[in-house]
CSV table of N, CA, C and O in Angstrom, one decimal:
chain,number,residue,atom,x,y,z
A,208,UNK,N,-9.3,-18.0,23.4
A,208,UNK,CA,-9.8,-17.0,24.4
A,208,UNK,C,-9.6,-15.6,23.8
A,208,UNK,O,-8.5,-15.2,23.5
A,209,UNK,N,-10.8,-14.8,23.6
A,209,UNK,CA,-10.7,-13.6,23.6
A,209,UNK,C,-10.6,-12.5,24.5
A,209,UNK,O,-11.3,-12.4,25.5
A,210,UNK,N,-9.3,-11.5,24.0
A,210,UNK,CA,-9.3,-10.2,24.6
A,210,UNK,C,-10.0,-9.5,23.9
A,210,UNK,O,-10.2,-9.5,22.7
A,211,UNK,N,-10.4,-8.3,25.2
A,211,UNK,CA,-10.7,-6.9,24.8
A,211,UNK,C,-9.6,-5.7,24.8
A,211,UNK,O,-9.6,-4.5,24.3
A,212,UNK,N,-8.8,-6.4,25.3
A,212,UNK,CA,-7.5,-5.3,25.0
A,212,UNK,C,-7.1,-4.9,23.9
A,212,UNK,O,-7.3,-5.6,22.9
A,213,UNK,N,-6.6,-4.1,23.9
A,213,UNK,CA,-6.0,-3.7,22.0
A,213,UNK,C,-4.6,-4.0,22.2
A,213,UNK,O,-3.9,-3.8,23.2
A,214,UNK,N,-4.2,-4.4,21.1
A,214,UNK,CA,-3.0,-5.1,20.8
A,214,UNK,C,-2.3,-4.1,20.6
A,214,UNK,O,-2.7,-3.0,20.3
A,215,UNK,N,-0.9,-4.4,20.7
A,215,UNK,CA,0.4,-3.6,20.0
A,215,UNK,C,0.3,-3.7,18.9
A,215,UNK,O,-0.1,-4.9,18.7
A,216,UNK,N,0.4,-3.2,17.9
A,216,UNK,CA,0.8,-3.5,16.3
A,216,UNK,C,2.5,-3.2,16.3
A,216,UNK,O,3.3,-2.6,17.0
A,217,UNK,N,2.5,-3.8,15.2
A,217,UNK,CA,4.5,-3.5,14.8
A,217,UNK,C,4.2,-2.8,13.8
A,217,UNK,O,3.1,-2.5,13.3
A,218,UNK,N,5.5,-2.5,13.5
A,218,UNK,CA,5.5,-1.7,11.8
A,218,UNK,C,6.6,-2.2,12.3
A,218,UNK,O,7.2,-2.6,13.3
A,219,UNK,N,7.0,-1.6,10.2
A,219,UNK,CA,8.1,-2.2,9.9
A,219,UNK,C,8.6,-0.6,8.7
A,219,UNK,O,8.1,-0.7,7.6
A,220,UNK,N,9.5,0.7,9.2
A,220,UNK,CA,10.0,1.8,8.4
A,220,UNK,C,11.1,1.6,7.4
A,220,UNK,O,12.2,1.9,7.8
A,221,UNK,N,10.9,1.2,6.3
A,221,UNK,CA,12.1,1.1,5.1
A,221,UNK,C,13.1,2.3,4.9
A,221,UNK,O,12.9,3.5,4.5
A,222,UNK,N,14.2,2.0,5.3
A,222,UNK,CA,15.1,3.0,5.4
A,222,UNK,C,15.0,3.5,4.1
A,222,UNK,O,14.9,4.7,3.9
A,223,UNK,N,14.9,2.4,3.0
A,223,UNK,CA,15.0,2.5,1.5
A,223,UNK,C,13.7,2.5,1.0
A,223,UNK,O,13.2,1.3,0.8
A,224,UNK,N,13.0,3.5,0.6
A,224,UNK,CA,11.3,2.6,0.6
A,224,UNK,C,11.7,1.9,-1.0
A,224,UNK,O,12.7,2.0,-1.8
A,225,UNK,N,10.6,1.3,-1.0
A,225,UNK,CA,10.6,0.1,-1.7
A,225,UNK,C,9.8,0.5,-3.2
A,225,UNK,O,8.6,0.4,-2.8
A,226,UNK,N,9.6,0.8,-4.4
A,226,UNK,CA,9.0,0.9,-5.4
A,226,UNK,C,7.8,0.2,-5.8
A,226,UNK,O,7.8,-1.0,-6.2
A,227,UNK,N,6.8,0.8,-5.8
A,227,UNK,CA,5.9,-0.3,-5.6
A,227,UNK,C,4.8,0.4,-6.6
A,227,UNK,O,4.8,1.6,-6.5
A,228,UNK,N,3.7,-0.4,-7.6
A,228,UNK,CA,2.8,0.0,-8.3
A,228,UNK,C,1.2,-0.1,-7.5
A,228,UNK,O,0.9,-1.1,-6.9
A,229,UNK,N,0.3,1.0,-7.7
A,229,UNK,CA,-1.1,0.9,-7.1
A,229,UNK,C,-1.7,0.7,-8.9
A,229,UNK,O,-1.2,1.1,-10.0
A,230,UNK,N,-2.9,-0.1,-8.6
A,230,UNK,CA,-3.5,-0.4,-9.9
A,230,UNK,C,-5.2,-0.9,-9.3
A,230,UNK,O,-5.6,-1.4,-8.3
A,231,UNK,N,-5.9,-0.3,-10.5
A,231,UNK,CA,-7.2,-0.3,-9.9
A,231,UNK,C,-7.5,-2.0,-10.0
A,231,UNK,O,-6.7,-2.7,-10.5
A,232,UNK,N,-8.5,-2.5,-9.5
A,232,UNK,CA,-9.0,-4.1,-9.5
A,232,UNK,C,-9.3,-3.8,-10.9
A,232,UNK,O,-8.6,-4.5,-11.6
A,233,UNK,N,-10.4,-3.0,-11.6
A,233,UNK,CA,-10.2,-3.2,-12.9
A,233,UNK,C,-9.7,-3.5,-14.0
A,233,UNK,O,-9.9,-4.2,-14.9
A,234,UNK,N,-8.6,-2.5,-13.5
A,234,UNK,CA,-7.2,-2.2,-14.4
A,234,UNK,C,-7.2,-1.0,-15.1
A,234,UNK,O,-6.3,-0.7,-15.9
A,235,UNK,N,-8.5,0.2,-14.5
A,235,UNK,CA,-8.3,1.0,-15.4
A,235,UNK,C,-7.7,1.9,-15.5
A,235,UNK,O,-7.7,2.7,-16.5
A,236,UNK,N,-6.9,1.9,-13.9
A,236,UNK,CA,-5.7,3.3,-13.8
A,236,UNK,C,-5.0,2.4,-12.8
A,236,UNK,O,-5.4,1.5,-12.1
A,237,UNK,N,-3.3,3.0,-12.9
A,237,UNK,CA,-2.2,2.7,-12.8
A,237,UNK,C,-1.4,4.0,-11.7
A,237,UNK,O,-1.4,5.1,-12.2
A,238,UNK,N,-1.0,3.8,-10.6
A,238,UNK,CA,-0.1,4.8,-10.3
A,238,UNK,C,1.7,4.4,-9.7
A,238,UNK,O,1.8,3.2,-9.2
A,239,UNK,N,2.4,4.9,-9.8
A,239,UNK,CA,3.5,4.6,-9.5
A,239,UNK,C,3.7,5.4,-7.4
A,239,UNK,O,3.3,6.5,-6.9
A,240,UNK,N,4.3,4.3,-7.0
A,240,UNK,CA,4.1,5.0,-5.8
A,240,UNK,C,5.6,4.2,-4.8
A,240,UNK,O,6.4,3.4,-5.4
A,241,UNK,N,5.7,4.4,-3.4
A,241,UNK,CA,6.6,3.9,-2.9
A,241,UNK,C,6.2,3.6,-1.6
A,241,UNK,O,5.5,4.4,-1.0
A,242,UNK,N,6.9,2.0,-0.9
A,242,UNK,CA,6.1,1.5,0.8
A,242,UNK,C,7.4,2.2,1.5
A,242,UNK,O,8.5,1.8,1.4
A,243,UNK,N,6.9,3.3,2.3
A,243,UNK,CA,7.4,3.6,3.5
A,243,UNK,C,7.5,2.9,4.9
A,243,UNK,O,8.4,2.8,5.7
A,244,UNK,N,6.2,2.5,5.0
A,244,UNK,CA,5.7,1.6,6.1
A,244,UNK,C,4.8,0.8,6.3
A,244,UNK,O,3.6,1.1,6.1
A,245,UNK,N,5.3,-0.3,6.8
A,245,UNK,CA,3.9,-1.7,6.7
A,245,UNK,C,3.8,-2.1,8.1
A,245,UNK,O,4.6,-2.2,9.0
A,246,UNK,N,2.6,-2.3,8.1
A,246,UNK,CA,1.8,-2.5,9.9
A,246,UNK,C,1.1,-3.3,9.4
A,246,UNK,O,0.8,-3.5,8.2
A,247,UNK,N,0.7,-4.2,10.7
A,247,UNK,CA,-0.2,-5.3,10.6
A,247,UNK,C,-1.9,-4.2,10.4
A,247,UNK,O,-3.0,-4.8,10.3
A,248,UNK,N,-1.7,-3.3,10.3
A,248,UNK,CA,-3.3,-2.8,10.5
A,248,UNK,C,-3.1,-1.8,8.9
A,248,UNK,O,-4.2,-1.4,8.4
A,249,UNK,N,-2.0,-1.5,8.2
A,249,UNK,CA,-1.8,-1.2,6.7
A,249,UNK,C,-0.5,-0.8,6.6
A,249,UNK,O,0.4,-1.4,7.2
A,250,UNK,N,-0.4,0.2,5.9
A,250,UNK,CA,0.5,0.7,4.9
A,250,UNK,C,0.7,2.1,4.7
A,250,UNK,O,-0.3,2.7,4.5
A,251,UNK,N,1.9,2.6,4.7
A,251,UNK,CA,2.4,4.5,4.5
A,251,UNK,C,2.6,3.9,2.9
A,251,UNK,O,3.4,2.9,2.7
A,252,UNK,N,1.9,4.8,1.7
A,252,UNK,CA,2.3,4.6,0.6
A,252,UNK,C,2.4,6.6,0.1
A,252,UNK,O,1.6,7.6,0.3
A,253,UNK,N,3.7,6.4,-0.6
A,253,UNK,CA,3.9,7.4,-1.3
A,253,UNK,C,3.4,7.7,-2.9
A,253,UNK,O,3.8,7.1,-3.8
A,254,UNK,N,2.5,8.6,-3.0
A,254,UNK,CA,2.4,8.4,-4.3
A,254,UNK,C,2.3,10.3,-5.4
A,254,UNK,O,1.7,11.4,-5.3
A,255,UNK,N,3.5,9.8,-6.3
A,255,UNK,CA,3.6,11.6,-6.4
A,255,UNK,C,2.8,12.5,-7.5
A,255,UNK,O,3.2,13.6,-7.9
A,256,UNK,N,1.4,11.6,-8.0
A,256,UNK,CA,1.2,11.6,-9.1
A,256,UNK,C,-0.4,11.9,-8.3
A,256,UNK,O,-0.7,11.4,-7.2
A,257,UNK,N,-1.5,12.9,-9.0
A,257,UNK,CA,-2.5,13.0,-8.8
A,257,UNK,C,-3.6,11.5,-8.5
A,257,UNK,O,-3.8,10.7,-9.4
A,258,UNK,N,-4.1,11.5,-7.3
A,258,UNK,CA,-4.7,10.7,-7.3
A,258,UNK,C,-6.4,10.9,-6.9
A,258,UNK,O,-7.2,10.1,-6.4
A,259,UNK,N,-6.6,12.3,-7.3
A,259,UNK,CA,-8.0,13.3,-7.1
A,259,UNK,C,-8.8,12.0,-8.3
A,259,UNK,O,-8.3,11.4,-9.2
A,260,UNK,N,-10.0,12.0,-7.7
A,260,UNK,CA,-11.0,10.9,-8.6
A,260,UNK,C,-11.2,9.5,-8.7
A,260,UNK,O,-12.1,8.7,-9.1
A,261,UNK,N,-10.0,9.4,-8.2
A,261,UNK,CA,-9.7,7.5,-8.5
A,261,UNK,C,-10.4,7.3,-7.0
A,261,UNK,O,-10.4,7.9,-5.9
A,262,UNK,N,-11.2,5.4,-7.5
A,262,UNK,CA,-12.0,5.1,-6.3
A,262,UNK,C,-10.5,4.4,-5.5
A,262,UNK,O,-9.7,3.6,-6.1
A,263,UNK,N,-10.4,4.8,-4.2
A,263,UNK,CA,-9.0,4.0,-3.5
A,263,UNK,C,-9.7,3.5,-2.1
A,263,UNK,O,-9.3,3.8,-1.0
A,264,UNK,N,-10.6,2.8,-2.4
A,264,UNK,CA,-11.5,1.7,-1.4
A,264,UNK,C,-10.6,0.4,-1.8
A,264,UNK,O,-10.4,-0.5,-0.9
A,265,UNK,N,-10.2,0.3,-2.5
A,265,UNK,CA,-9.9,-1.4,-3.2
A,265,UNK,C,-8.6,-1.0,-4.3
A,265,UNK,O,-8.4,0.1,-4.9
A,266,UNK,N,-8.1,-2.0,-4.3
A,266,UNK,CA,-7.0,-1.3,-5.4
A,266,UNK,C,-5.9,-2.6,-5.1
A,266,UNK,O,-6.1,-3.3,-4.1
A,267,UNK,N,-4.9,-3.0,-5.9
A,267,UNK,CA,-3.8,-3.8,-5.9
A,267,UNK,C,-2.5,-3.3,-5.9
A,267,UNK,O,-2.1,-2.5,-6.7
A,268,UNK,N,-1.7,-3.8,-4.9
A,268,UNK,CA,-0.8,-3.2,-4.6
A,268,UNK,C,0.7,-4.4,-5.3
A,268,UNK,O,1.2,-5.5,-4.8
A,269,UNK,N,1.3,-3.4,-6.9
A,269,UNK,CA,1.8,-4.6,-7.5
A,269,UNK,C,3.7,-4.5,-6.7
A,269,UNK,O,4.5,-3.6,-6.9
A,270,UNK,N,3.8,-5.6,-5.9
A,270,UNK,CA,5.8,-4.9,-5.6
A,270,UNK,C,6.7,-5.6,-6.7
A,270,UNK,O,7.9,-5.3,-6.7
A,271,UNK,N,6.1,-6.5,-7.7
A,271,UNK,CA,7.2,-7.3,-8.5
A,271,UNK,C,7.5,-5.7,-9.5
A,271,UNK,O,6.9,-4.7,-9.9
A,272,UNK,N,9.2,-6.4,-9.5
A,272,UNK,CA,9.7,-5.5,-10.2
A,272,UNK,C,10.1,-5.5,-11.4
A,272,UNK,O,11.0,-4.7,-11.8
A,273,UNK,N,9.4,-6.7,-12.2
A,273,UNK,CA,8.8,-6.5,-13.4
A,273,UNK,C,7.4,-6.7,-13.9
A,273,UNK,O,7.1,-7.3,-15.0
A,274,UNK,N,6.5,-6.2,-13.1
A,274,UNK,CA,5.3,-5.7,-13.4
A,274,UNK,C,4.2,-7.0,-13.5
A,274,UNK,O,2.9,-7.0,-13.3
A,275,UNK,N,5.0,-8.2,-13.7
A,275,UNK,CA,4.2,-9.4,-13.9
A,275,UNK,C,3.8,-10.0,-12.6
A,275,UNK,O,4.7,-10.1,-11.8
A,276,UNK,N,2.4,-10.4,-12.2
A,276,UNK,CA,2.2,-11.2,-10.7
A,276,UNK,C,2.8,-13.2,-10.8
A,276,UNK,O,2.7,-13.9,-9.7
């Protein structure tokens, strides 16, 4: 059964945010960034490095903390 109501979302605020790499689907650019906050509808990401030009429609979000999936 469908509603029309809009749901609550949760989040979830990292006291400690978490270290985390953005990387294009290509692979042809890399940024270093950090998860502040995760919701069922996305994500607060920090990132301290120019991200002017890069397409950020699609992108991978790497959290292993040695780089390998």
């Amino acid at each position: 059964m469908r509603s029309d109501k809009p749901q609550a979302t949760q989040s979830v605020a990292f006291e400690h945010p978490i270290p985390a790499q953005m990387m294009a689907i290509d692979g042809t650019w890399r940024r270093s960034c950090v998860v502040k906050i995760v919701s069922d509808l996305g994500a607060t990401l920090v990132v301290e490095e120019s991200i002017q030009g890069l397409a950020l429609n699609e992108f991978f979000l790497l959290l292993s903390s040695t780089g390998l999936a």
